[in-house]
């Protein structure tokens, strides 16, 4: 997906003071609220099993809306649909070996295209350890969103920090002169990303992208569509 975002867009084990009952100066802290959890522990213990998740992304330089169903913790495959403000829609299916698209013309037919190395990158899982490693300043505390307890992390990441996490995003943004970006990330007790807000300056203009993750479930199989069918 990050192809869409870019082209058109270690975890530390420090225990939170609110969970340990005292702050860095040794003062007593309020009792943890129901559903509270240590974000570092949640990220460290996050399952490595493949799963599927629905994602909705808004923002970017062209105010696009992208929805996707994708697999995480495995080879990135999935289905995504990008709607632009002009009313046009592009649809993609990514299988283990190929990629297909439609919306490139008025026929509505699927076309097989080369599977590029700059695969769409919707998974922000690897960013949470980078934020946690910056210390207590990135720990903004527990929140409840859509009825789910989540922990809010926020900080600034240098572009070199993400080279090994999302390499295609790194290459694309660095080539655009981006040196870093602000990231707000909300994770759940299973260490999974639930919400993301990413802000960076590209070509002198601020670009903000927001993503929401929902409908977590077992990994799914995405098969190739018939290329002669509308």
Short mmCIF file of C-alpha atoms in Angstrom, two decimals:
data_model
loop_
_atom_site.label_atom_id
_atom_site.label_comp_id
_atom_site.label_asym_id
_atom_site.label_seq_id
_atom_site.Cartn_x
_atom_site.Cartn_y
_atom_site.Cartn_z
CA UNK A 1 0.00 0.00 0.00
CA UNK A 2 2.76 2.42 0.75
CA UNK A 3 3.22 2.53 -2.95
CA UNK A 4 -0.10 4.38 -2.95
CA UNK A 5 0.89 6.59 -0.05
CA UNK A 6 4.30 7.51 -1.38
CA UNK A 7 3.87 7.60 -5.08
CA UNK A 8 0.66 9.73 -5.23
CA UNK A 9 2.59 8.34 -0.39
CA UNK A 10 14.33 -4.13 20.44
CA UNK A 11 11.25 -2.91 22.06
CA UNK A 12 12.43 -1.60 25.42
CA UNK A 13 11.21 -3.32 28.57
CA UNK A 14 10.72 -0.17 30.64
CA UNK A 15 7.63 -0.64 32.78
CA UNK A 16 5.18 2.25 32.83
CA UNK A 17 4.97 4.18 36.06
CA UNK A 18 1.21 3.90 36.08
CA UNK A 19 1.55 0.12 36.16
CA UNK A 20 4.35 -0.06 38.69
CA UNK A 21 2.73 2.41 41.06
CA UNK A 22 5.49 5.02 41.17
CA UNK A 23 7.11 7.55 38.88
CA UNK A 24 10.79 8.15 38.21
CA UNK A 25 11.08 10.16 41.42
CA UNK A 26 9.56 7.38 43.51
CA UNK A 27 6.22 9.09 44.08
CA UNK A 28 3.04 7.05 44.24
CA UNK A 29 1.00 6.94 41.04
CA UNK A 30 -2.70 6.28 40.52
CA UNK A 31 -3.79 2.67 40.21
CA UNK A 32 -3.93 1.33 36.68
CA UNK A 33 -7.27 1.70 34.99
CA UNK A 34 -9.15 -1.42 33.87
CA UNK A 35 -7.70 -2.74 30.64
CA UNK A 36 -4.35 -1.01 31.16
CA UNK A 37 -1.26 -2.75 29.85
CA UNK A 38 2.44 -2.16 29.37
CA UNK A 39 2.97 -1.26 25.69
CA UNK A 40 6.54 -2.56 25.66
CA UNK A 41 5.40 -5.92 26.98
CA UNK A 42 2.48 -6.01 24.53
CA UNK A 43 4.81 -5.39 21.59
CA UNK A 44 7.43 -7.87 22.82
CA UNK A 45 4.80 -10.59 23.30
CA UNK A 46 2.87 -9.92 20.09
CA UNK A 47 2.04 -13.10 18.21
CA UNK A 48 4.07 -13.84 15.11
CA UNK A 49 1.24 -15.90 13.63
CA UNK A 50 -0.13 -14.63 10.30
CA UNK A 51 -3.45 -12.82 10.42
CA UNK A 52 -5.71 -10.77 8.18
CA UNK A 53 -6.87 -7.24 8.92
CA UNK A 54 -8.98 -4.57 7.25
CA UNK A 55 -7.40 -1.16 6.83
CA UNK A 56 -8.79 2.22 5.87
CA UNK A 57 -6.34 4.98 4.97
CA UNK A 58 -7.21 8.62 4.34
CA UNK A 59 -5.16 11.67 3.51
CA UNK A 60 -2.02 12.20 1.53
CA UNK A 61 -1.33 14.82 -1.11
CA UNK A 62 -4.38 13.89 -3.17
CA UNK A 63 -6.83 13.27 -0.31
CA UNK A 64 -7.33 9.71 -1.44
CA UNK A 65 -9.28 7.05 0.46
CA UNK A 66 -7.82 3.57 0.41
CA UNK A 67 -9.48 0.46 1.84
CA UNK A 68 -7.76 -2.89 2.01
CA UNK A 69 -7.90 -6.40 3.35
CA UNK A 70 -4.40 -7.70 3.84
CA UNK A 71 -2.37 -10.43 5.49
CA UNK A 72 0.18 -9.51 8.15
CA UNK A 73 3.11 -11.49 9.59
CA UNK A 74 3.48 -13.33 6.30
CA UNK A 75 3.99 -12.63 2.62
CA UNK A 76 2.02 -9.47 1.89
CA UNK A 77 -1.03 -10.38 -0.11
CA UNK A 78 -4.43 -8.78 -0.22
CA UNK A 79 -7.06 -6.72 -1.97
CA UNK A 80 -7.18 -2.91 -1.96
CA UNK A 81 -9.26 -0.19 -3.53
CA UNK A 82 -8.16 3.41 -3.92
CA UNK A 83 -10.68 6.18 -4.51
CA UNK A 84 -9.51 9.62 -5.56
CA UNK A 85 -11.40 12.92 -5.14
CA UNK A 86 -12.15 13.04 -8.86
CA UNK A 87 -14.32 9.95 -8.45
CA UNK A 88 -11.90 7.54 -10.11
CA UNK A 89 -11.23 4.16 -8.50
CA UNK A 90 -8.27 1.85 -8.83
CA UNK A 91 -8.53 -1.72 -7.55
CA UNK A 92 -5.68 -4.17 -6.92
CA UNK A 93 -5.32 -7.81 -5.95
CA UNK A 94 -1.90 -9.00 -4.81
CA UNK A 95 -1.26 -12.75 -4.74
CA UNK A 96 1.87 -14.59 -3.68
CA UNK A 97 3.36 -14.29 -7.15
CA UNK A 98 1.52 -11.60 -9.10
CA UNK A 99 -0.47 -8.41 -9.01
CA UNK A 100 -3.66 -7.45 -10.86
CA UNK A 101 -5.38 -4.13 -11.34
CA UNK A 102 -8.49 -2.61 -12.85
CA UNK A 103 -9.78 0.92 -13.15
CA UNK A 104 -6.96 1.89 -15.49
CA UNK A 105 -9.54 2.42 -18.25
CA UNK A 106 -13.30 2.32 -18.76
CA UNK A 107 -13.48 -1.41 -19.53
CA UNK A 108 -13.54 -2.52 -15.92
CA UNK A 109 -11.38 -5.51 -16.81
CA UNK A 110 -8.57 -6.93 -14.73
CA UNK A 111 -5.02 -6.72 -16.05
CA UNK A 112 -1.99 -8.59 -14.77
CA UNK A 113 0.91 -6.29 -13.98
CA UNK A 114 4.47 -6.96 -12.79
CA UNK A 115 4.73 -7.52 -9.07
CA UNK A 116 7.00 -4.68 -8.09
CA UNK A 117 9.49 -4.77 -5.25
CA UNK A 118 7.92 -1.59 -3.84
CA UNK A 119 5.06 -3.64 -2.39
CA UNK A 120 2.35 -1.73 -0.60
CA UNK A 121 3.28 -1.50 3.05
CA UNK A 122 0.37 -1.07 5.42
CA UNK A 123 1.91 -2.81 8.42
CA UNK A 124 3.24 -0.39 11.06
CA UNK A 125 4.07 -3.13 13.58
CA UNK A 126 7.81 -2.53 13.33
CA UNK A 127 7.47 1.15 14.19
CA UNK A 128 6.23 0.62 17.75
CA UNK A 129 9.61 -0.66 19.02
CA UNK A 130 11.30 2.39 17.50
CA UNK A 131 8.96 4.71 19.38
CA UNK A 132 9.30 2.75 22.62
CA UNK A 133 13.09 2.85 22.38
CA UNK A 134 12.96 6.66 22.62
CA UNK A 135 11.89 6.47 26.26
CA UNK A 136 9.04 7.71 28.39
CA UNK A 137 8.40 10.81 26.29
CA UNK A 138 6.76 8.71 23.59
CA UNK A 139 4.36 7.03 26.05
CA UNK A 140 1.21 9.14 25.98
CA UNK A 141 -0.96 6.77 28.00
CA UNK A 142 -4.04 4.59 27.81
CA UNK A 143 -7.08 5.56 25.77
CA UNK A 144 -10.27 3.87 24.65
CA UNK A 145 -11.17 4.02 20.98
CA UNK A 146 -14.15 2.24 19.49
CA UNK A 147 -14.54 0.51 22.83
CA UNK A 148 -11.05 -1.02 22.73
CA UNK A 149 -8.32 -0.17 25.29
CA UNK A 150 -5.32 1.10 23.35
CA UNK A 151 -2.01 2.64 24.28
CA UNK A 152 -1.00 5.85 22.53
CA UNK A 153 2.61 6.17 21.41
CA UNK A 154 3.89 9.30 19.68
CA UNK A 155 7.23 10.63 18.57
CA UNK A 156 9.48 11.65 15.70
CA UNK A 157 11.33 9.07 13.64
CA UNK A 158 14.30 9.83 11.42
CA UNK A 159 13.98 8.35 7.98
CA UNK A 160 17.14 6.27 8.47
CA UNK A 161 15.51 4.54 11.44
CA UNK A 162 12.88 2.89 9.26
CA UNK A 163 15.21 1.65 6.53
CA UNK A 164 15.10 -1.89 7.88
CA UNK A 165 11.39 -1.83 8.74
CA UNK A 166 9.73 -0.55 5.55
CA UNK A 167 12.55 -0.39 3.00
CA UNK A 168 10.47 0.74 0.03
CA UNK A 169 8.85 3.52 2.02
CA UNK A 170 12.33 4.50 3.17
CA UNK A 171 13.71 4.67 -0.37
CA UNK A 172 10.73 6.53 -1.78
CA UNK A 173 10.53 9.14 0.96
CA UNK A 174 14.27 9.68 1.14
CA UNK A 175 14.39 10.26 -2.60
CA UNK A 176 11.76 12.99 -2.04
CA UNK A 177 14.02 14.72 0.45
CA UNK A 178 12.18 13.59 3.58
CA UNK A 179 14.47 13.36 6.61
CA UNK A 180 11.91 12.24 9.20
CA UNK A 181 8.25 12.20 10.18
CA UNK A 182 5.97 12.47 13.18
CA UNK A 183 4.10 9.30 14.09
CA UNK A 184 1.18 8.67 16.44
CA UNK A 185 0.44 4.97 16.89
CA UNK A 186 -2.19 3.28 19.02
CA UNK A 187 -1.62 -0.39 19.89
CA UNK A 188 -3.85 -2.91 21.65
CA UNK A 189 -3.00 -5.39 24.41
CA UNK A 190 -1.94 -7.93 21.75
CA UNK A 191 0.65 -5.50 20.41
CA UNK A 192 -1.28 -4.96 17.18
CA UNK A 193 -1.59 -1.56 15.54
CA UNK A 194 -5.13 -0.16 15.73
CA UNK A 195 -4.68 3.44 14.57
CA UNK A 196 -1.91 5.48 12.94
CA UNK A 197 -1.43 9.15 12.15
CA UNK A 198 1.66 9.99 10.13
CA UNK A 199 2.77 13.52 9.28
CA UNK A 200 5.69 14.61 7.14
CA UNK A 201 6.74 17.51 4.97
CA UNK A 202 7.01 16.61 1.28
CA UNK A 203 7.97 19.25 -1.28
CA UNK A 204 7.42 21.97 1.30
CA UNK A 205 3.89 20.88 2.19
CA UNK A 206 2.66 18.99 5.22
CA UNK A 207 1.13 15.61 4.38
CA UNK A 208 -0.95 13.78 6.96
CA UNK A 209 -2.13 10.21 6.57
CA UNK A 210 -4.49 8.40 8.96
CA UNK A 211 -5.08 4.65 9.11
CA UNK A 212 -7.58 2.53 11.02
CA UNK A 213 -7.24 -1.24 11.48
CA UNK A 214 -10.21 -3.51 12.23
CA UNK A 215 -11.76 -6.96 11.73
CA UNK A 216 -8.73 -8.99 12.78
CA UNK A 217 -8.98 -12.66 11.79
CA UNK A 218 -7.13 -15.68 10.42
CA UNK A 219 -4.91 -15.21 7.38
CA UNK A 220 -6.79 -15.39 4.10
CA UNK A 221 -6.04 -16.56 0.57
CA UNK A 222 -6.20 -13.99 -2.22
CA UNK A 223 -6.52 -15.56 -5.65
CA UNK A 224 -5.95 -14.11 -9.08
CA UNK A 225 -9.05 -12.74 -10.86
CA UNK A 226 -9.82 -13.78 -14.43
CA UNK A 227 -7.99 -11.23 -16.52
CA UNK A 228 -10.69 -11.16 -19.20
CA UNK A 229 -13.53 -10.45 -16.75
CA UNK A 230 -15.02 -7.09 -15.79
#
